[in-house]
CSV table of C-alpha atoms in Angstrom, one decimal:
chain,number,residue,atom,x,y,z
A,1,MET,CA,68.2,284.0,286.6
A,2,ALA,CA,69.9,280.8,285.6
A,3,ARG,CA,73.8,280.4,285.8
A,4,MET,CA,75.1,280.9,282.3
A,5,SER,CA,78.5,280.1,281.0
A,6,ASP,CA,81.1,282.5,279.8
A,7,THR,CA,83.1,279.7,278.1
A,8,PRO,CA,81.3,277.9,275.3
A,9,GLU,CA,84.5,275.8,274.3
A,10,ASP,CA,85.2,272.2,273.9
A,11,HIS,CA,88.3,272.6,276.1
A,12,VAL,CA,88.7,274.1,279.5
A,13,GLU,CA,92.1,275.7,280.1
A,14,THR,CA,91.7,276.3,283.9
A,15,ALA,CA,90.9,272.8,284.9
A,16,THR,CA,91.6,269.2,283.8
A,17,LEU,CA,88.9,266.9,282.7
A,18,SER,CA,89.1,264.9,285.9
A,19,ALA,CA,88.2,268.2,287.9
A,20,LEU,CA,85.2,269.0,285.8
A,21,ASN,CA,81.7,268.6,287.4
A,22,ASP,CA,83.4,267.6,290.7
A,23,TYR,CA,80.3,267.4,293.0
A,24,ASP,CA,82.1,265.4,295.4
A,25,ARG,CA,84.2,268.5,296.3
A,26,MET,CA,81.3,270.8,296.6
A,27,ALA,CA,78.7,268.2,297.9
A,28,GLU,CA,77.9,269.9,301.1
A,29,GLY,CA,77.8,273.5,299.7
A,30,TYR,CA,75.5,272.4,296.7
A,31,ALA,CA,73.2,270.6,298.8
A,32,ALA,CA,72.7,273.5,301.1
A,33,GLU,CA,72.1,275.9,298.1
A,34,ASN,CA,69.8,273.4,296.3
A,35,GLU,CA,67.6,273.3,299.5
A,36,THR,CA,66.4,276.9,299.4
A,37,SER,CA,67.4,278.3,296.1
A,38,LEU,CA,64.8,280.1,293.7
A,39,LEU,CA,65.5,277.8,290.8
A,40,ASN,CA,65.6,274.4,292.5
A,41,ALA,CA,63.3,274.8,295.6
A,42,TYR,CA,60.7,277.2,294.2
A,43,TYR,CA,60.7,276.4,290.5
A,44,GLU,CA,62.3,273.1,289.3
A,45,ARG,CA,61.3,270.8,292.1
A,46,PRO,CA,57.7,271.9,292.5
A,47,ALA,CA,57.3,271.8,288.8
A,48,MET,CA,58.7,268.1,288.6
A,49,LEU,CA,56.4,267.0,291.5
A,50,GLU,CA,53.4,268.6,289.9
A,51,LEU,CA,54.2,266.7,286.6
A,52,ALA,CA,54.7,263.4,288.6
A,53,GLY,CA,51.2,263.7,290.1
A,54,LYS,CA,49.9,260.9,292.4
A,55,VAL,CA,52.9,258.5,293.0
A,56,THR,CA,51.5,256.3,295.8
A,57,GLY,CA,52.9,252.8,295.4
A,58,ARG,CA,54.8,253.5,292.2
A,59,ARG,CA,58.4,252.3,291.9
A,60,ILE,CA,60.5,255.4,290.9
A,61,LEU,CA,64.1,255.8,289.9
A,62,ASP,CA,65.5,259.1,290.8
A,63,ALA,CA,68.3,259.2,288.2
A,64,GLY,CA,70.9,261.8,289.3
A,65,CYS,CA,69.3,262.2,292.8
A,66,GLY,CA,72.0,264.3,294.3
A,67,ALA,CA,71.5,265.1,297.9
A,68,GLY,CA,68.0,263.5,297.8
A,69,PRO,CA,65.4,266.5,298.1
A,70,LEU,CA,63.2,265.0,295.3
A,71,PHE,CA,63.7,261.5,296.5
A,72,SER,CA,62.4,262.7,300.0
A,73,GLU,CA,59.3,264.4,298.5
A,74,LEU,CA,58.4,261.4,296.4
A,75,ARG,CA,58.8,259.0,299.4
A,76,ASP,CA,56.6,261.2,301.5
A,77,ARG,CA,54.0,260.9,298.9
A,78,GLY,CA,54.0,257.1,298.9
A,79,ALA,CA,56.4,256.4,296.2
A,80,ILE,CA,59.0,253.4,296.4
A,81,VAL,CA,62.2,255.4,295.4
A,82,THR,CA,65.5,254.3,294.4
A,83,GLY,CA,68.2,256.9,293.8
A,84,VAL,CA,71.4,256.8,291.8
A,85,ASP,CA,74.1,259.3,291.4
A,86,ALA,CA,77.6,259.4,290.0
A,87,SER,CA,78.8,261.4,293.0
A,88,ALA,CA,79.5,259.4,296.2
A,89,GLY,CA,79.9,262.8,298.0
A,90,MET,CA,76.3,263.7,296.9
A,91,LEU,CA,75.1,260.3,298.0
A,92,GLU,CA,76.6,260.8,301.4
A,93,GLN,CA,74.5,264.0,301.8
A,94,ALA,CA,71.5,262.2,300.5
A,95,ARG,CA,71.9,259.3,303.2
A,96,ARG,CA,72.2,261.9,305.9
A,97,ARG,CA,68.8,263.3,304.8
A,98,LEU,CA,67.0,260.0,304.0
A,99,GLY,CA,68.4,257.5,306.4
A,100,ALA,CA,70.5,254.3,306.4
A,101,ASP,CA,67.6,252.3,304.8
A,102,ALA,CA,67.2,254.5,301.7
A,103,ASP,CA,68.0,252.7,298.5
A,104,LEU,CA,71.0,254.8,297.0
A,105,ARG,CA,73.6,253.5,294.6
A,106,VAL,CA,76.6,255.0,292.9
A,107,ALA,CA,75.9,254.8,289.2
A,108,ASP,CA,77.0,256.8,286.2
A,109,LEU,CA,74.2,257.5,283.8
A,110,ALA,CA,76.5,257.4,280.8
A,111,GLY,CA,76.9,253.6,281.4
A,112,PRO,CA,74.7,250.6,282.3
A,113,LEU,CA,72.5,250.8,285.2
A,114,PRO,CA,72.5,248.0,288.0
A,115,PHE,CA,68.8,247.1,287.5
A,116,PRO,CA,66.8,244.4,285.6
A,117,ASP,CA,64.6,245.1,282.7
A,118,GLU,CA,61.2,246.8,283.6
A,119,ALA,CA,62.0,247.5,287.1
A,120,PHE,CA,60.4,250.9,287.5
A,121,ASP,CA,57.1,252.5,286.9
A,122,ASP,CA,58.7,256.0,286.4
A,123,VAL,CA,62.1,257.4,286.0
A,124,ILE,CA,62.8,261.1,287.0
A,125,ALA,CA,66.0,262.7,285.5
A,126,SER,CA,65.9,266.1,287.2
A,127,LEU,CA,68.5,268.5,285.6
A,128,VAL,CA,71.0,265.7,284.7
A,129,LEU,CA,70.9,265.0,280.9
A,130,HIS,CA,72.5,268.3,280.0
A,131,TYR,CA,75.8,266.9,281.7
A,132,LEU,CA,75.9,264.2,278.9
A,133,GLU,CA,77.2,264.7,275.2
A,134,ASP,CA,75.5,261.6,273.8
A,135,TRP,CA,71.8,261.0,275.2
A,136,GLY,CA,71.5,257.9,273.1
A,137,PRO,CA,73.0,255.1,275.5
A,138,THR,CA,71.5,256.8,278.5
A,139,LEU,CA,68.0,257.0,277.2
A,140,ALA,CA,68.1,253.5,276.1
A,141,GLU,CA,69.1,252.3,279.6
A,142,LEU,CA,66.3,254.4,281.1
A,143,ARG,CA,63.9,252.8,278.6
A,144,ARG,CA,65.2,249.4,279.4
A,145,VAL,CA,64.5,249.6,283.2
A,146,LEU,CA,60.9,251.3,282.6
A,147,LYS,CA,57.9,249.1,282.3
A,148,PRO,CA,56.0,249.4,279.1
A,149,GLY,CA,53.9,252.4,279.3
A,150,GLY,CA,55.9,253.7,282.1
A,151,ARG,CA,57.1,257.4,282.3
A,152,LEU,CA,60.4,259.3,282.0
A,153,LEU,CA,60.2,262.8,283.5
A,154,VAL,CA,63.0,265.0,282.4
A,155,SER,CA,64.1,268.5,283.1
A,156,VAL,CA,67.1,270.3,281.3
A,157,ASP,CA,68.6,273.7,280.7
A,158,HIS,CA,66.1,275.5,278.3
A,159,PRO,CA,67.9,275.7,274.9
A,160,PHE,CA,66.5,279.0,274.1
A,161,SER,CA,67.6,280.6,277.5
A,162,VAL,CA,71.1,279.2,277.1
A,163,THR,CA,71.2,280.8,273.5
A,164,PHE,CA,69.7,284.1,274.8
A,165,PHE,CA,72.1,284.6,277.7
A,166,GLN,CA,75.1,283.8,275.5
A,167,HIS,CA,73.9,286.5,273.0
A,168,MET,CA,73.4,289.0,275.7
A,169,ALA,CA,77.0,288.3,276.7
A,170,GLY,CA,78.1,289.1,273.2
A,171,GLU,CA,78.7,285.5,272.2
A,172,LYS,CA,77.6,284.0,269.0
A,173,PRO,CA,76.4,280.4,270.0
A,174,LYS,CA,75.5,277.9,267.1
A,175,TYR,CA,72.1,277.1,268.3
A,176,PHE,CA,71.5,274.2,265.9
A,177,GLU,CA,74.7,272.3,267.0
A,178,THR,CA,75.3,270.1,270.0
A,179,ARG,CA,78.0,272.0,271.8
A,180,SER,CA,79.8,272.2,275.2
A,181,ARG,CA,79.6,274.9,277.7
A,182,THR,CA,81.5,275.5,280.8
A,183,ASP,CA,80.8,277.4,283.9
A,184,GLU,CA,82.4,278.2,287.3
A,185,TRP,CA,80.4,277.6,290.4
A,186,THR,CA,81.4,278.5,293.9
A,187,MET,CA,79.5,276.8,296.7
A,188,GLY,CA,80.4,276.3,300.3
A,189,GLY,CA,83.7,277.8,299.7
A,190,GLN,CA,84.7,275.3,296.9
A,191,THR,CA,85.2,276.5,293.2
A,192,VAL,CA,84.4,273.8,290.4
A,193,GLN,CA,84.6,274.0,286.8
A,194,MET,CA,81.2,272.6,285.4
A,195,ARG,CA,80.6,271.4,281.9
A,196,PHE,CA,77.3,271.1,280.1
A,197,TRP,CA,76.2,270.1,276.6
A,198,ASP,CA,73.7,272.2,275.0
A,199,ARG,CA,71.6,271.1,272.0
A,200,PRO,CA,68.7,272.4,270.0
A,201,LEU,CA,65.1,271.4,270.9
A,202,HIS,CA,64.8,269.2,267.7
A,203,ALA,CA,67.8,267.1,268.8
A,204,MET,CA,66.2,266.5,272.2
A,205,THR,CA,62.9,265.3,270.7
A,206,GLU,CA,64.6,263.1,268.2
A,207,ALA,CA,66.6,261.5,270.9
A,208,PHE,CA,63.6,260.8,272.9
A,209,THR,CA,61.6,259.2,270.0
A,210,ALA,CA,64.6,257.3,268.8
A,211,ALA,CA,65.0,255.7,272.3
A,212,GLY,CA,61.3,254.4,272.2
A,213,PHE,CA,59.5,257.2,273.9
A,214,ARG,CA,56.4,259.1,273.1
A,215,ILE,CA,56.3,262.8,274.1
A,216,SER,CA,53.3,263.4,276.3
A,217,VAL,CA,54.1,266.8,277.8
A,218,ILE,CA,56.6,269.6,277.0
A,219,SER,CA,56.3,272.2,279.8
A,220,GLU,CA,57.6,275.6,280.6
A,221,PRO,CA,56.0,276.0,284.1
A,222,PRO,CA,55.5,279.0,286.4
A,223,PHE,CA,57.4,279.5,289.6
A,224,VAL,CA,55.5,279.0,292.8
A,225,PRO,CA,53.6,282.1,293.9
A,226,GLU,CA,55.7,282.6,297.2
A,227,ALA,CA,58.8,282.9,295.2
A,228,ARG,CA,58.2,286.6,294.3
A,229,GLU,CA,57.9,287.4,298.0
A,230,LEU,CA,61.0,285.4,298.9
A,231,PHE,CA,63.3,286.6,296.3
A,232,PRO,CA,62.2,290.2,295.6
A,233,GLU,CA,65.5,291.3,294.1
A,234,GLU,CA,65.4,288.4,291.5
A,235,PHE,CA,62.0,289.8,290.4
A,236,ARG,CA,62.5,293.5,290.9
A,237,GLU,CA,62.5,294.5,287.1
A,238,THR,CA,59.8,292.1,286.1
A,239,GLU,CA,56.2,292.8,285.7
A,240,PRO,CA,54.1,292.1,289.0
A,241,THR,CA,51.7,289.7,287.1
A,242,ARG,CA,54.5,287.8,285.4
A,243,THR,CA,54.6,284.2,286.6
A,244,ARG,CA,57.2,282.5,284.3
A,245,PHE,CA,60.8,282.9,283.0
A,246,LEU,CA,62.9,281.1,280.7
A,247,CYS,CA,65.1,278.7,282.6
A,248,PHE,CA,64.5,274.9,282.4
A,249,LEU,CA,62.4,272.9,280.0
A,250,PHE,CA,60.4,269.9,281.1
A,251,PHE,CA,59.2,266.8,279.3
A,252,VAL,CA,56.8,263.8,280.2
A,253,LEU,CA,57.6,260.8,278.0
A,254,GLU,CA,55.9,257.4,277.8
A,255,ALA,CA,57.8,254.2,277.2
A,256,SER,CA,56.5,252.5,274.1
A,257,GLN,CA,55.5,248.8,274.2
A,258,ALA,CA,58.6,248.0,272.0
A,259,VAL,CA,62.1,248.0,273.5
A,260,PHE,CA,64.7,249.0,270.6
A,261,HIS,CA,68.2,247.7,270.7
A,262,GLU,CA,71.2,249.2,269.4
A,263,ASP,CA,71.3,246.7,266.5
A,264,GLY,CA,67.9,247.9,265.3
A,265,SER,CA,65.9,244.8,266.6
A,266,CYS,CA,63.1,245.3,269.1
A,267,ARG,CA,61.3,243.2,271.8
A,268,ARG,CA,57.6,243.7,272.7
């Protein structure tokens, strides 16, 4: 059910590096599909909101907010939300949805974030970390802007589903390595080459703990009940009682009391 790549290579012959992951070019089309798609609207987003729980009054950073559907849901539930995204085009879509007063900023999660230490109660990184080769600096920044005891909620491509679909396609992925994968998306009449970085489960958990997080939850959630009726073709060959599929993997992480720096020192 998830989009899987047919090019697990470190170089993309059909696109230059600058053209990879060009959300600006497909912003309108992506925003429209994300609004109603099975994987986003009836699986990932409800699961993330369920993990977030009661958010009234909590200051939340939506890291990689895209067109703002999760931002909107969190705000409606009483959270004080700030959104960042590397794509100005996606933030334009978000502002149309959320209004001119929404706190939206262009920021690349691979670099420093424009916030002071301990600015947020929660950070939500929804389907964004798998675009990054090195999680270390990003997780360190997310830990920095979280209050001690704050939560980082993460969803990423499920490492087992990626490997499974690549095997089904006749490929031989090296599961235990961190490796690049490219895919071609067409949305709103725009075709874009997308690059992802796949890594094994142990590499994910090691990155989280090295950045000062405690793993509270690892979740493989069900899709919402109405999905089967809305997308009958997607479930045509599945058992009527089946409520789960391998697609995304979810984590709830708690920020430790100590902040670890790159030189190995820490601050409590």
